[in-house]
Amino acid sequence: MIAANWKLHHTAETGAALARGVVDEVLPWLGERGGAEAVRVVLCPPFTALHAVAAALAGSPLDLGAQDVFWEDWGAYTGEVSAPMLVAAGCRYVIVGHSERRHLLGETDEAVARKARAAAGHGLVPIVCVGETLAQREAGRTEQVVLGQLAPVAESLVAGGGPPLVAIAYEPVWAIGTGRPARGADAQAVAAAIRDRLVAAWGDAGASVPVLYGGSVKPENAAEFLRQPDIDGALVGGASLDPAAFAGVVRAVDDTEGEA
Ligand code: PGA
């Protein structure tokens, strides 16, 4: 899965143009690969661009996602947007717990878990972001922090017949938007710890939950992450705003064939 996090960029009009650009870049390659079953490509624009981007993606195998969701469906919650609203807008995915929301807006692990549960309850796949700060990494607390963020999510989602509807994005805070990605082996080590926790929570079903890496992913470095055994995709910020760069990340899947 390769997901684009546009963050606070693009209006409906400019977002639709970007989405069309991405479709033009990615579609021929996806076609050769057998379509969306081979690689899920997800665009997550701001709320106000969802409808326009949904229209731009209509008929293509690319999927739509939002960048946040509230845990209640309806009611007196000024400013919030709910899972049923996102489903009606054409979303199949929603990012929850991005570090910018955790750190700038004070979102707690519990709030993130409630959002993930609400999303999954409506058939949306929450892409739950976890990751340590530089100070936490330097203090040797990376796994403790990441697994602590994951715990309420693992406890609040249940595996039914298959894996729970969720993807996890490991995004070290110090790598986001800095041009300083993690090393592939370091990202793999954390992804493996995440995988172990998912398997502990959900048994075999936990093994098939997608674990993504995010943080300064570019066409040049994407394959280093995608070839790691416990990394199944990427969450892309800055590079997703340029159709050619984002398509370059998607096509990096080609450079991981047969490698472990
Ligand atoms: P970046 O952002 O690719 O610009 O580092 C990633 C993210 O925040 O999801």
Short mmCIF file of C-alpha atoms and ligand atoms in Angstrom, two decimals:
data_model
loop_
_atom_site.label_atom_id
_atom_site.label_comp_id
_atom_site.label_asym_id
_atom_site.label_seq_id
_atom_site.Cartn_x
_atom_site.Cartn_y
_atom_site.Cartn_z
CA MET A 1 0.00 0.00 0.00
CA ILE A 2 1.30 3.45 -0.91
CA ALA A 3 -0.68 6.27 0.72
CA ALA A 4 -0.39 9.98 0.05
CA ASN A 5 -0.84 12.35 2.98
CA TRP A 6 -1.43 15.78 1.45
CA LYS A 7 -1.71 17.41 4.91
CA LEU A 8 -2.83 21.05 4.79
CA HIS A 9 -2.34 21.45 1.05
CA HIS A 10 -4.77 21.93 -1.84
CA THR A 11 -8.25 23.24 -2.43
CA ALA A 12 -10.92 21.20 -4.19
CA GLU A 13 -9.84 22.57 -7.55
CA THR A 14 -6.08 22.19 -7.23
CA GLY A 15 -6.49 18.86 -5.42
CA ALA A 16 -8.57 17.43 -8.27
CA ALA A 17 -5.84 18.52 -10.71
CA LEU A 18 -3.17 16.82 -8.56
CA ALA A 19 -5.27 13.65 -8.35
CA ARG A 20 -5.67 13.58 -12.14
CA GLY A 21 -1.92 14.01 -12.47
CA VAL A 22 -1.31 11.08 -10.13
CA VAL A 23 -3.79 8.89 -12.02
CA ASP A 24 -2.05 9.69 -15.32
CA GLU A 25 1.35 8.81 -13.85
CA VAL A 26 0.34 5.67 -11.96
CA LEU A 27 -2.34 4.06 -14.10
CA PRO A 28 -0.18 2.60 -16.91
CA TRP A 29 2.14 1.01 -14.33
CA LEU A 30 -0.75 -0.30 -12.24
CA GLY A 31 -2.31 -1.74 -15.38
CA GLU A 32 0.84 -3.71 -16.11
CA ARG A 33 0.82 -4.99 -12.54
CA GLY A 34 -2.75 -6.26 -12.63
CA GLY A 35 -4.43 -3.23 -11.04
CA ALA A 36 -5.27 -2.32 -7.48
CA GLU A 37 -4.88 -5.86 -6.20
CA ALA A 38 -1.12 -5.60 -6.77
CA VAL A 39 -0.60 -2.28 -5.00
CA ARG A 40 -3.20 -0.20 -3.17
CA VAL A 41 -2.67 3.48 -3.93
CA VAL A 42 -4.55 5.83 -1.59
CA LEU A 43 -4.82 9.63 -1.78
CA CYS A 44 -5.69 11.50 1.45
CA PRO A 45 -6.60 15.12 0.69
CA PRO A 46 -8.05 17.63 3.18
CA PHE A 47 -11.78 17.26 3.93
CA THR A 48 -12.80 20.14 1.65
CA ALA A 49 -11.19 18.44 -1.37
CA LEU A 50 -12.62 14.94 -0.76
CA HIS A 51 -15.55 15.25 -3.16
CA ALA A 52 -13.53 16.79 -5.96
CA VAL A 53 -10.76 14.19 -5.58
CA ALA A 54 -13.35 11.38 -5.42
CA ALA A 55 -14.68 12.61 -8.78
CA ALA A 56 -11.15 12.77 -10.20
CA LEU A 57 -10.47 9.18 -9.09
CA ALA A 58 -13.83 7.77 -10.23
CA GLY A 59 -13.36 4.78 -12.50
CA SER A 60 -9.70 4.41 -11.52
CA PRO A 61 -8.34 1.78 -9.13
CA LEU A 62 -6.93 4.46 -6.81
CA ASP A 63 -8.60 4.83 -3.41
CA LEU A 64 -9.64 7.84 -1.39
CA GLY A 65 -8.79 8.46 2.26
CA ALA A 66 -9.24 11.27 4.78
CA GLN A 67 -6.70 12.65 7.25
CA ASP A 68 -8.74 12.40 10.43
CA VAL A 69 -12.11 11.26 11.77
CA PHE A 70 -14.14 11.80 14.95
CA TRP A 71 -15.27 8.86 17.10
CA GLU A 72 -18.96 9.78 17.31
CA ASP A 73 -21.22 9.38 14.29
CA TRP A 74 -23.50 12.40 14.71
CA GLY A 75 -24.33 15.02 17.32
CA ALA A 76 -23.27 18.25 18.94
CA TYR A 77 -19.54 18.10 18.09
CA THR A 78 -18.79 21.36 16.34
CA GLY A 79 -16.08 21.12 13.73
CA GLU A 80 -15.81 17.35 13.67
CA VAL A 81 -16.30 14.96 10.74
CA SER A 82 -17.51 11.39 11.29
CA ALA A 83 -16.87 7.99 9.74
CA PRO A 84 -20.34 7.77 8.08
CA MET A 85 -19.70 11.18 6.51
CA LEU A 86 -16.36 9.99 5.14
CA VAL A 87 -17.91 6.81 3.76
CA ALA A 88 -20.60 8.89 2.04
CA ALA A 89 -17.85 11.08 0.56
CA GLY A 90 -16.27 8.01 -1.03
CA CYS A 91 -13.47 7.25 1.44
CA ARG A 92 -12.19 3.74 2.12
CA TYR A 93 -9.31 4.81 4.35
CA VAL A 94 -8.61 7.39 7.03
CA ILE A 95 -5.33 8.40 8.68
CA VAL A 96 -5.63 8.59 12.47
CA GLY A 97 -3.14 9.67 15.11
CA HIS A 98 -0.69 11.40 12.80
CA SER A 99 2.17 12.81 14.89
CA GLU A 100 1.25 16.34 13.84
CA ARG A 101 -2.13 15.81 15.50
CA ARG A 102 -0.64 14.09 18.53
CA HIS A 103 1.96 16.80 19.09
CA LEU A 104 0.28 20.00 17.85
CA LEU A 105 -3.27 19.19 18.93
CA GLY A 106 -2.68 16.95 21.92
CA GLU A 107 -4.36 13.81 20.62
CA THR A 108 -3.95 11.00 23.15
CA ASP A 109 -3.40 7.29 22.51
CA GLU A 110 -6.94 6.67 23.79
CA ALA A 111 -8.47 9.25 21.44
CA VAL A 112 -6.59 7.69 18.54
CA ALA A 113 -7.89 4.24 19.49
CA ARG A 114 -11.49 5.52 19.66
CA LYS A 115 -11.10 7.05 16.21
CA ALA A 116 -9.65 3.83 14.79
CA ARG A 117 -12.50 1.83 16.27
CA ALA A 118 -15.14 4.20 14.91
CA ALA A 119 -13.58 4.09 11.46
CA ALA A 120 -13.32 0.29 11.36
CA GLY A 121 -16.89 0.03 12.65
CA HIS A 122 -18.04 1.76 9.49
CA GLY A 123 -15.84 -0.27 7.15
CA LEU A 124 -13.13 2.38 6.79
CA VAL A 125 -9.54 1.22 7.16
CA PRO A 126 -7.85 3.40 9.77
CA ILE A 127 -4.16 4.01 9.00
CA VAL A 128 -2.95 4.40 12.58
CA CYS A 129 0.28 6.38 12.91
CA VAL A 130 2.79 5.67 15.65
CA GLY A 131 6.34 6.88 16.16
CA GLU A 132 8.93 8.17 18.60
CA THR A 133 10.54 11.59 18.91
CA LEU A 134 14.28 12.04 18.56
CA ALA A 135 14.67 12.43 22.34
CA GLN A 136 12.77 9.19 22.90
CA ARG A 137 14.95 7.35 20.37
CA GLU A 138 18.14 8.71 21.87
CA ALA A 139 16.93 7.60 25.30
CA GLY A 140 16.53 4.06 23.93
CA ARG A 141 12.75 4.18 24.38
CA THR A 142 11.62 3.72 20.77
CA GLU A 143 9.91 0.34 21.12
CA GLN A 144 8.37 1.20 24.46
CA VAL A 145 6.85 4.41 23.02
CA VAL A 146 5.63 2.84 19.79
CA LEU A 147 4.14 -0.22 21.49
CA GLY A 148 2.54 2.03 24.09
CA GLN A 149 0.83 4.01 21.33
CA LEU A 150 -0.26 0.77 19.69
CA ALA A 151 -1.64 -0.92 22.79
CA PRO A 152 -5.05 0.82 23.04
CA VAL A 153 -5.61 0.26 19.31
CA ALA A 154 -4.73 -3.43 19.58
CA GLU A 155 -7.10 -3.74 22.52
CA SER A 156 -10.02 -1.90 20.95
CA LEU A 157 -10.12 -3.62 17.56
CA VAL A 158 -11.08 -7.27 17.30
CA ALA A 159 -10.20 -9.83 14.66
CA GLY A 160 -13.37 -11.33 13.20
CA GLY A 161 -13.18 -13.86 10.37
CA GLY A 162 -10.05 -12.12 9.05
CA PRO A 163 -7.62 -9.44 10.14
CA PRO A 164 -9.11 -6.36 11.79
CA LEU A 165 -9.67 -3.43 9.47
CA VAL A 166 -6.53 -1.45 10.21
CA ALA A 167 -3.12 -0.53 8.87
CA ILE A 168 -0.27 0.74 11.04
CA ALA A 169 2.12 3.45 9.86
CA TYR A 170 5.43 3.61 11.68
CA GLU A 171 6.52 7.23 11.35
CA PRO A 172 9.48 8.35 13.46
CA VAL A 173 8.69 11.97 14.32
CA TRP A 174 12.26 13.09 13.60
CA ALA A 175 12.02 11.72 10.05
CA ILE A 176 8.79 13.48 9.08
CA GLY A 177 9.29 16.37 6.70
CA THR A 178 12.98 16.63 7.58
CA GLY A 179 14.58 14.96 4.58
CA ARG A 180 16.22 12.59 7.10
CA PRO A 181 14.56 9.20 6.68
CA ALA A 182 15.19 6.33 9.06
CA ARG A 183 17.61 3.64 7.95
CA GLY A 184 15.83 0.69 6.41
CA ALA A 185 17.15 -1.72 9.05
CA ASP A 186 16.04 0.55 11.92
CA ALA A 187 12.55 0.90 10.43
CA GLN A 188 12.41 -2.88 10.00
CA ALA A 189 13.34 -3.44 13.65
CA VAL A 190 10.42 -1.30 14.82
CA ALA A 191 8.08 -2.77 12.21
CA ALA A 192 8.98 -6.25 13.49
CA ALA A 193 8.13 -5.21 17.05
CA ILE A 194 4.82 -3.82 15.80
CA ARG A 195 4.17 -7.07 13.93
CA ASP A 196 4.85 -9.14 17.06
CA ARG A 197 2.38 -7.02 19.02
CA LEU A 198 -0.27 -7.41 16.31
CA VAL A 199 0.21 -11.18 16.27
CA ALA A 200 0.01 -11.26 20.07
CA ALA A 201 -3.30 -9.36 19.88
CA TRP A 202 -4.91 -11.05 16.91
CA GLY A 203 -3.05 -14.28 16.23
CA ASP A 204 -2.43 -15.18 12.59
CA ALA A 205 -4.72 -12.35 11.50
CA GLY A 206 -2.17 -9.89 12.92
CA ALA A 207 0.41 -11.15 10.44
CA SER A 208 -1.59 -9.80 7.50
CA VAL A 209 -2.21 -6.29 8.86
CA PRO A 210 -0.29 -3.86 6.62
CA VAL A 211 2.57 -2.07 8.35
CA LEU A 212 3.76 1.04 6.50
CA TYR A 213 6.82 3.23 6.95
CA GLY A 214 6.56 7.01 6.73
CA GLY A 215 9.04 9.85 7.10
CA SER A 216 10.86 11.52 4.19
CA VAL A 217 10.01 8.73 1.75
CA LYS A 218 11.15 9.67 -1.77
CA PRO A 219 11.46 7.76 -5.04
CA GLU A 220 15.18 7.30 -4.36
CA ASN A 221 14.79 5.70 -0.93
CA ALA A 222 11.37 4.00 -1.11
CA ALA A 223 12.67 0.57 -2.17
CA GLU A 224 14.95 0.42 0.88
CA PHE A 225 11.83 0.41 3.06
CA LEU A 226 9.52 -1.58 0.84
CA ARG A 227 11.94 -4.50 0.67
CA GLN A 228 11.98 -4.97 4.45
CA PRO A 229 10.13 -8.13 5.51
CA ASP A 230 7.76 -6.42 7.94
CA ILE A 231 7.13 -3.26 5.89
CA ASP A 232 4.21 -3.50 3.45
CA GLY A 233 4.03 0.02 2.15
CA ALA A 234 4.67 3.71 2.67
CA LEU A 235 2.88 6.80 3.91
CA VAL A 236 4.19 9.72 1.89
CA GLY A 237 3.90 13.40 2.76
CA GLY A 238 6.03 15.91 0.87
CA ALA A 239 6.75 13.70 -2.15
CA SER A 240 3.03 12.98 -2.60
CA LEU A 241 2.41 16.59 -3.68
CA ASP A 242 4.25 16.00 -6.95
CA PRO A 243 2.65 13.42 -9.28
CA ALA A 244 5.94 12.27 -10.77
CA ALA A 245 7.63 11.91 -7.37
CA PHE A 246 4.66 10.09 -5.87
CA ALA A 247 4.47 7.77 -8.88
CA GLY A 248 8.20 7.16 -8.43
CA VAL A 249 7.52 5.93 -4.90
CA VAL A 250 4.73 3.65 -6.17
CA ARG A 251 6.98 2.24 -8.91
CA ALA A 252 9.72 1.54 -6.36
CA VAL A 253 7.69 -1.60 -5.63
CA ASP A 254 9.35 -2.95 -8.80
CA ASP A 255 12.77 -2.70 -7.15
CA THR A 256 11.78 -4.94 -4.26
CA GLU A 257 10.82 -8.04 -6.19
CA GLY A 258 12.37 -11.18 -4.85
CA GLU A 259 14.30 -9.35 -2.12
CA ALA A 260 13.83 -9.79 1.58
P1 PGA B 1 6.98 13.33 4.82
O1 PGA B 1 5.65 13.15 5.69
O2 PGA B 1 6.95 12.30 3.74
O3 PGA B 1 6.87 14.73 4.25
O4 PGA B 1 8.14 13.17 5.72
C1 PGA B 1 5.20 11.86 6.03
C2 PGA B 1 3.97 11.96 6.90
O5 PGA B 1 3.89 12.89 7.71
O6 PGA B 1 3.07 11.13 6.79
#
